[in-house]
Amino acid sequence: MTYVTDERRPETPAEADGTTGLLTALGKMLKLLRERKGLTQKEFGELVGYGPDAISAMERGVRTIRPEVLEKADELLEAGGLLLQAIPELREAMAKVRTRHPEWYRGYAALEAEAVELHHYCSYAMHGLLQTEQHAHAVFAKRRPVMNEEMIEKRVADRLERQLLFERWPSPIISYVLEEVVLDRPVGGRKVHAEQLRRLLHVSANRNVELQVMPTGVEEHPNMDGSFNLLIPKKHAQVAYTEIQGYPRLITDPEEVRKIADRYGIMRAMALSPRESRVLIEKKLEEL
């Protein structure tokens, strides 16, 4: 088994790299222009293709505003080219933001960002790429040792930034097998959990995404050892990633990766179909 990631995890992420001021300023400008136009975050988000959570994060400077959002916003909010002027600096900032992940996570994050296929098994917690902003905030707020609010915001921002891969073109192939218990734990409370279930329905509606639920009633399956990710980076062989108690393992040995991929294939066959899984999620949402 080959590990290309050091298993010693630093306590804090990489230091801010000068992008915070720009993102905060752009967020404030976007909020001011939106409010002058009389639009709510939800209404504006619908016009530019984002949910209200994402718009809120952009306006607070904790999520990078995509250049195409600024282009649309400049016209919709009648900014007269003001927002367009910031796009070159924004592109430069985006290149820096990609390195904001904790040092121990950077190797995996780079592979994830360029992967052509991503497959995930979630045994007990919602996968980071699926989490809403409020869900992610609740998760980090409960971490021990306790993080201060600034650190929580940075971790949430990094997590939301990773979700940009759903907007990539060409789209990567993405699949999930989630244990049913992941759908039942109301992280953040009833309201946050309801929004999280809606997020799953939204993501699973994408043509390149297949989301399946492993019912709790299934007596056993080939992988009872915990969560894992399988990635196929562009022009590279498939790799596997696991993390236990904060200790990451990036596995590149072909035979070890093959074994994990074999388990995943069997689990997908045992889980509910994507259509059945959507029905189950909708039922749980109605019962909240």
One Martini backbone bead per residue (centre of mass of N, CA, C, O) as a GRO file, in nm:
protein
  288
    1MET     BB    1   0.095   0.037   0.025
    2THR     BB    2   0.055   0.372  -0.093
    3TYR     BB    3   0.168   0.690   0.038
    4VAL     BB    4   0.144   1.052  -0.053
    5THR     BB    5   0.050   1.124   0.239
    6ASP     BB    6   0.081   1.268   0.521
    7GLU     BB    7  -0.035   1.157   0.850
    8ARG     BB    8   0.029   1.443   0.952
    9ARG     BB    9  -0.181   1.676   1.111
   10PRO     BB   10  -0.236   1.984   1.113
   11GLU     BB   11  -0.415   2.221   1.305
   12THR     BB   12  -0.389   2.426   1.062
   13PRO     BB   13  -0.430   2.611   0.807
   14ALA     BB   14  -0.345   2.795   0.578
   15GLU     BB   15  -0.265   3.094   0.526
   16ALA     BB   16  -0.353   3.371   0.425
   17ASP     BB   17  -0.308   3.522   0.069
   18GLY     BB   18  -0.465   3.816   0.003
   19THR     BB   19  -0.786   3.758  -0.083
   20THR     BB   20  -0.991   3.862   0.129
   21GLY     BB   21  -1.032   4.163   0.058
   22LEU     BB   22  -1.151   4.125  -0.225
   23LEU     BB   23  -1.392   3.938  -0.153
   24THR     BB   24  -1.524   4.132   0.048
   25ALA     BB   25  -1.564   4.374  -0.141
   26LEU     BB   26  -1.734   4.231  -0.356
   27GLY     BB   27  -1.960   4.142  -0.166
   28LYS     BB   28  -2.052   4.427  -0.083
   29MET     BB   29  -2.121   4.526  -0.366
   30LEU     BB   30  -2.328   4.310  -0.436
   31LYS     BB   31  -2.525   4.371  -0.207
   32LEU     BB   32  -2.582   4.668  -0.271
   33LEU     BB   33  -2.690   4.624  -0.560
   34ARG     BB   34  -2.914   4.426  -0.492
   35GLU     BB   35  -3.074   4.608  -0.292
   36ARG     BB   36  -3.122   4.841  -0.495
   37LYS     BB   37  -3.291   4.637  -0.684
   38GLY     BB   38  -3.482   4.454  -0.484
   39LEU     BB   39  -3.330   4.182  -0.415
   40THR     BB   40  -3.306   3.880  -0.318
   41GLN     BB   41  -3.106   3.616  -0.280
   42LYS     BB   42  -3.294   3.422  -0.426
   43GLU     BB   43  -3.358   3.591  -0.679
   44PHE     BB   44  -3.066   3.632  -0.770
   45GLY     BB   45  -2.984   3.334  -0.780
   46GLU     BB   46  -3.180   3.252  -1.009
   47LEU     BB   47  -3.041   3.444  -1.226
   48VAL     BB   48  -2.729   3.302  -1.175
   49GLY     BB   49  -2.743   2.989  -1.056
   50TYR     BB   50  -2.802   3.019  -0.734
   51GLY     BB   51  -2.825   2.987  -0.413
   52PRO     BB   52  -2.871   3.159  -0.118
   53ASP     BB   53  -2.620   3.048   0.025
   54ALA     BB   54  -2.413   3.132  -0.190
   55ILE     BB   55  -2.473   3.434  -0.191
   56SER     BB   56  -2.410   3.483   0.105
   57ALA     BB   57  -2.111   3.391   0.087
   58MET     BB   58  -2.024   3.602  -0.121
   59GLU     BB   59  -2.108   3.861   0.045
   60ARG     BB   60  -1.900   3.764   0.289
   61GLY     BB   61  -1.628   3.637   0.151
   62VAL     BB   62  -1.639   3.293   0.173
   63ARG     BB   63  -1.695   3.301  -0.145
   64THR     BB   64  -1.617   3.275  -0.458
   65ILE     BB   65  -1.666   3.474  -0.727
   66ARG     BB   66  -1.754   3.422  -1.028
   67PRO     BB   67  -1.702   3.570  -1.325
   68GLU     BB   68  -1.990   3.504  -1.445
   69VAL     BB   69  -2.140   3.646  -1.215
   70LEU     BB   70  -2.032   3.931  -1.266
   71GLU     BB   71  -2.140   3.956  -1.551
   72LYS     BB   72  -2.440   3.924  -1.479
   73ALA     BB   73  -2.454   4.138  -1.249
   74ASP     BB   74  -2.380   4.391  -1.409
   75GLU     BB   75  -2.647   4.380  -1.572
   76LEU     BB   76  -2.876   4.324  -1.360
   77LEU     BB   77  -2.756   4.572  -1.157
   78GLU     BB   78  -2.643   4.815  -1.310
   79ALA     BB   79  -2.303   4.871  -1.292
   80GLY     BB   80  -2.145   4.981  -1.553
   81GLY     BB   81  -1.867   4.786  -1.526
   82LEU     BB   82  -1.758   4.758  -1.237
   83LEU     BB   83  -1.740   4.439  -1.207
   84LEU     BB   84  -1.561   4.386  -1.460
   85GLN     BB   85  -1.294   4.518  -1.347
   86ALA     BB   86  -1.245   4.267  -1.131
   87ILE     BB   87  -1.179   4.000  -1.289
   88PRO     BB   88  -0.869   3.979  -1.305
   89GLU     BB   89  -0.829   3.974  -0.993
   90LEU     BB   90  -1.010   3.729  -0.946
   91ARG     BB   91  -0.848   3.518  -1.102
   92GLU     BB   92  -0.598   3.546  -0.925
   93ALA     BB   93  -0.739   3.469  -0.657
   94MET     BB   94  -0.833   3.182  -0.740
   95ALA     BB   95  -0.547   3.061  -0.755
   96LYS     BB   96  -0.497   3.102  -0.446
   97VAL     BB   97  -0.747   2.961  -0.314
   98ARG     BB   98  -0.661   2.664  -0.391
   99THR     BB   99  -0.441   2.684  -0.129
  100ARG     BB  100  -0.636   2.693   0.148
  101HIS     BB  101  -0.595   2.433   0.233
  102PRO     BB  102  -0.485   2.220   0.418
  103GLU     BB  103  -0.187   2.078   0.392
  104TRP     BB  104  -0.288   1.770   0.416
  105TYR     BB  105  -0.512   1.825   0.161
  106ARG     BB  106  -0.388   1.924  -0.111
  107GLY     BB  107  -0.337   1.668  -0.278
  108TYR     BB  108  -0.633   1.582  -0.299
  109ALA     BB  109  -0.761   1.848  -0.403
  110ALA     BB  110  -0.613   1.843  -0.675
  111LEU     BB  111  -0.738   1.577  -0.777
  112GLU     BB  112  -1.036   1.653  -0.750
  113ALA     BB  113  -1.035   1.908  -0.945
  114GLU     BB  114  -0.938   1.697  -1.206
  115ALA     BB  115  -1.144   1.492  -1.212
  116VAL     BB  116  -1.342   1.255  -1.412
  117GLU     BB  117  -1.385   1.075  -1.147
  118LEU     BB  118  -1.630   1.028  -0.869
  119HIS     BB  119  -1.634   0.815  -0.571
  120HIS     BB  120  -1.868   0.761  -0.287
  121TYR     BB  121  -1.852   0.661   0.060
  122CYS     BB  122  -2.104   0.699   0.324
  123SER     BB  123  -2.136   0.601   0.667
  124TYR     BB  124  -2.199   0.889   0.873
  125ALA     BB  125  -2.150   1.135   0.667
  126MET     BB  126  -2.163   1.408   0.488
  127HIS     BB  127  -2.043   1.502   0.212
  128GLY     BB  128  -1.875   1.786   0.132
  129LEU     BB  129  -2.002   1.824  -0.165
  130LEU     BB  130  -2.312   1.818  -0.029
  131GLN     BB  131  -2.297   2.051   0.154
  132THR     BB  132  -2.417   2.296   0.315
  133GLU     BB  133  -2.338   2.570   0.477
  134GLN     BB  134  -2.489   2.505   0.748
  135HIS     BB  135  -2.386   2.221   0.781
  136ALA     BB  136  -2.084   2.285   0.783
  137HIS     BB  137  -2.092   2.475   1.025
  138ALA     BB  138  -2.197   2.266   1.230
  139VAL     BB  139  -1.960   2.072   1.209
  140PHE     BB  140  -1.727   2.274   1.289
  141ALA     BB  141  -1.858   2.373   1.563
  142LYS     BB  142  -1.814   2.061   1.689
  143ARG     BB  143  -1.531   2.060   1.700
  144ARG     BB  144  -1.231   1.891   1.826
  145PRO     BB  145  -1.102   2.135   1.882
  146VAL     BB  146  -1.196   2.444   1.909
  147MET     BB  147  -1.310   2.683   1.690
  148ASN     BB  148  -1.304   2.970   1.559
  149GLU     BB  149  -1.491   3.162   1.353
  150GLU     BB  150  -1.276   3.212   1.137
  151MET     BB  151  -1.204   2.913   1.091
  152ILE     BB  152  -1.482   2.818   1.011
  153GLU     BB  153  -1.514   3.001   0.762
  154LYS     BB  154  -1.273   2.883   0.609
  155ARG     BB  155  -1.370   2.590   0.595
  156VAL     BB  156  -1.635   2.647   0.452
  157ALA     BB  157  -1.518   2.787   0.203
  158ASP     BB  158  -1.353   2.544   0.105
  159ARG     BB  159  -1.594   2.354   0.070
  160LEU     BB  160  -1.749   2.527  -0.137
  161GLU     BB  161  -1.523   2.544  -0.348
  162ARG     BB  162  -1.527   2.240  -0.427
  163GLN     BB  163  -1.825   2.254  -0.561
  164LEU     BB  164  -1.739   2.364  -0.848
  165LEU     BB  165  -1.725   2.087  -1.000
  166PHE     BB  166  -2.033   2.088  -1.083
  167GLU     BB  167  -1.960   2.333  -1.307
  168ARG     BB  168  -1.801   2.179  -1.491
  169TRP     BB  169  -1.637   2.173  -1.825
  170PRO     BB  170  -1.646   1.887  -1.838
  171SER     BB  171  -1.822   1.663  -1.671
  172PRO     BB  172  -1.801   1.472  -1.415
  173ILE     BB  173  -1.817   1.163  -1.278
  174ILE     BB  174  -2.072   1.097  -1.021
  175SER     BB  175  -2.084   0.909  -0.707
  176TYR     BB  176  -2.311   0.764  -0.452
  177VAL     BB  177  -2.297   0.607  -0.122
  178LEU     BB  178  -2.549   0.618   0.128
  179GLU     BB  179  -2.624   0.590   0.428
  180GLU     BB  180  -2.923   0.626   0.582
  181VAL     BB  181  -2.816   0.771   0.841
  182VAL     BB  182  -2.729   1.034   0.693
  183LEU     BB  183  -3.042   1.121   0.654
  184ASP     BB  184  -3.118   1.124   0.982
  185ARG     BB  185  -2.918   1.334   1.069
  186PRO     BB  186  -2.987   1.662   1.220
  187VAL     BB  187  -2.783   1.870   1.122
  188GLY     BB  188  -2.857   2.185   1.270
  189GLY     BB  189  -3.140   2.089   1.239
  190ARG     BB  190  -3.437   2.086   1.079
  191LYS     BB  191  -3.393   2.313   0.869
  192VAL     BB  192  -3.109   2.228   0.774
  193HIS     BB  193  -3.187   1.937   0.697
  194ALA     BB  194  -3.394   2.005   0.480
  195GLU     BB  195  -3.190   2.155   0.296
  196GLN     BB  196  -3.005   1.909   0.258
  197LEU     BB  197  -3.210   1.728   0.112
  198ARG     BB  198  -3.253   1.925  -0.122
  199ARG     BB  199  -2.962   1.914  -0.219
  200LEU     BB  200  -2.966   1.617  -0.304
  201LEU     BB  201  -3.187   1.650  -0.518
  202HIS     BB  202  -3.037   1.856  -0.690
  203VAL     BB  203  -2.776   1.697  -0.752
  204SER     BB  204  -2.920   1.424  -0.856
  205ALA     BB  205  -3.037   1.574  -1.125
  206ASN     BB  206  -2.784   1.535  -1.252
  207ARG     BB  207  -2.655   1.357  -1.520
  208ASN     BB  208  -2.355   1.305  -1.370
  209VAL     BB  209  -2.534   1.197  -1.121
  210GLU     BB  210  -2.522   0.930  -0.867
  211LEU     BB  211  -2.757   0.850  -0.605
  212GLN     BB  212  -2.725   0.621  -0.328
  213VAL     BB  213  -2.897   0.409  -0.096
  214MET     BB  214  -2.825   0.239   0.205
  215PRO     BB  215  -3.005   0.047   0.377
  216THR     BB  216  -3.033  -0.043   0.705
  217GLY     BB  217  -3.168  -0.333   0.638
  218VAL     BB  218  -2.903  -0.416   0.549
  219GLU     BB  219  -2.706  -0.645   0.694
  220GLU     BB  220  -2.469  -0.651   0.467
  221HIS     BB  221  -2.139  -0.558   0.336
  222PRO     BB  222  -1.810  -0.523   0.204
  223ASN     BB  223  -1.811  -0.228   0.377
  224MET     BB  224  -1.736  -0.180   0.740
  225ASP     BB  225  -1.480   0.049   0.768
  226GLY     BB  226  -1.568   0.302   0.595
  227SER     BB  227  -1.498   0.568   0.434
  228PHE     BB  228  -1.463   0.665   0.073
  229ASN     BB  229  -1.258   0.749  -0.213
  230LEU     BB  230  -1.280   0.766  -0.579
  231LEU     BB  231  -1.032   0.849  -0.828
  232ILE     BB  232  -0.993   1.002  -1.166
  233PRO     BB  233  -0.754   1.152  -1.286
  234LYS     BB  234  -0.622   1.326  -1.524
  235LYS     BB  235  -0.410   1.105  -1.674
  236HIS     BB  236  -0.472   0.892  -1.439
  237ALA     BB  237  -0.491   0.678  -1.203
  238GLN     BB  238  -0.657   0.535  -0.974
  239VAL     BB  239  -0.769   0.646  -0.651
  240ALA     BB  240  -0.759   0.651  -0.290
  241TYR     BB  241  -0.954   0.776   0.002
  242THR     BB  242  -0.887   0.824   0.352
  243GLU     BB  243  -1.039   0.907   0.688
  244ILE     BB  244  -0.913   0.893   1.033
  245GLN     BB  245  -0.914   1.107   1.274
  246GLY     BB  246  -0.758   1.310   1.058
  247TYR     BB  247  -0.613   1.070   0.892
  248PRO     BB  248  -0.469   1.055   0.590
  249ARG     BB  249  -0.513   0.842   0.279
  250LEU     BB  250  -0.331   0.802  -0.017
  251ILE     BB  251  -0.406   0.559  -0.264
  252THR     BB  252  -0.196   0.398  -0.537
  253ASP     BB  253  -0.208   0.108  -0.526
  254PRO     BB  254  -0.357  -0.090  -0.753
  255GLU     BB  255  -0.458  -0.329  -0.571
  256GLU     BB  256  -0.593  -0.160  -0.347
  257VAL     BB  257  -0.783  -0.002  -0.533
  258ARG     BB  258  -0.929  -0.246  -0.656
  259LYS     BB  259  -1.062  -0.345  -0.394
  260ILE     BB  260  -1.233  -0.093  -0.341
  261ALA     BB  261  -1.379  -0.090  -0.615
  262ASP     BB  262  -1.514  -0.365  -0.576
  263ARG     BB  263  -1.684  -0.291  -0.333
  264TYR     BB  264  -1.838  -0.059  -0.464
  265GLY     BB  265  -1.981  -0.219  -0.684
  266ILE     BB  266  -2.143  -0.400  -0.491
  267MET     BB  267  -2.286  -0.173  -0.334
  268ARG     BB  268  -2.443  -0.055  -0.576
  269ALA     BB  269  -2.608  -0.320  -0.621
  270MET     BB  270  -2.741  -0.311  -0.318
  271ALA     BB  271  -2.857  -0.053  -0.356
  272LEU     BB  272  -3.044   0.180  -0.433
  273SER     BB  273  -3.164   0.337  -0.671
  274PRO     BB  274  -3.173   0.652  -0.776
  275ARG     BB  275  -3.484   0.666  -0.778
  276GLU     BB  276  -3.535   0.535  -0.498
  277SER     BB  277  -3.365   0.744  -0.343
  278ARG     BB  278  -3.537   0.993  -0.405
  279VAL     BB  279  -3.793   0.889  -0.274
  280LEU     BB  280  -3.675   0.864   0.011
  281ILE     BB  281  -3.591   1.160   0.047
  282GLU     BB  282  -3.873   1.280   0.007
  283LYS     BB  283  -4.002   1.135   0.246
  284LYS     BB  284  -3.817   1.256   0.468
  285LEU     BB  285  -3.894   1.548   0.410
  286GLU     BB  286  -4.202   1.521   0.469
  287GLU     BB  287  -4.149   1.415   0.780
  288LEU     BB  288  -4.029   1.690   0.913
   0.00000   0.00000   0.00000
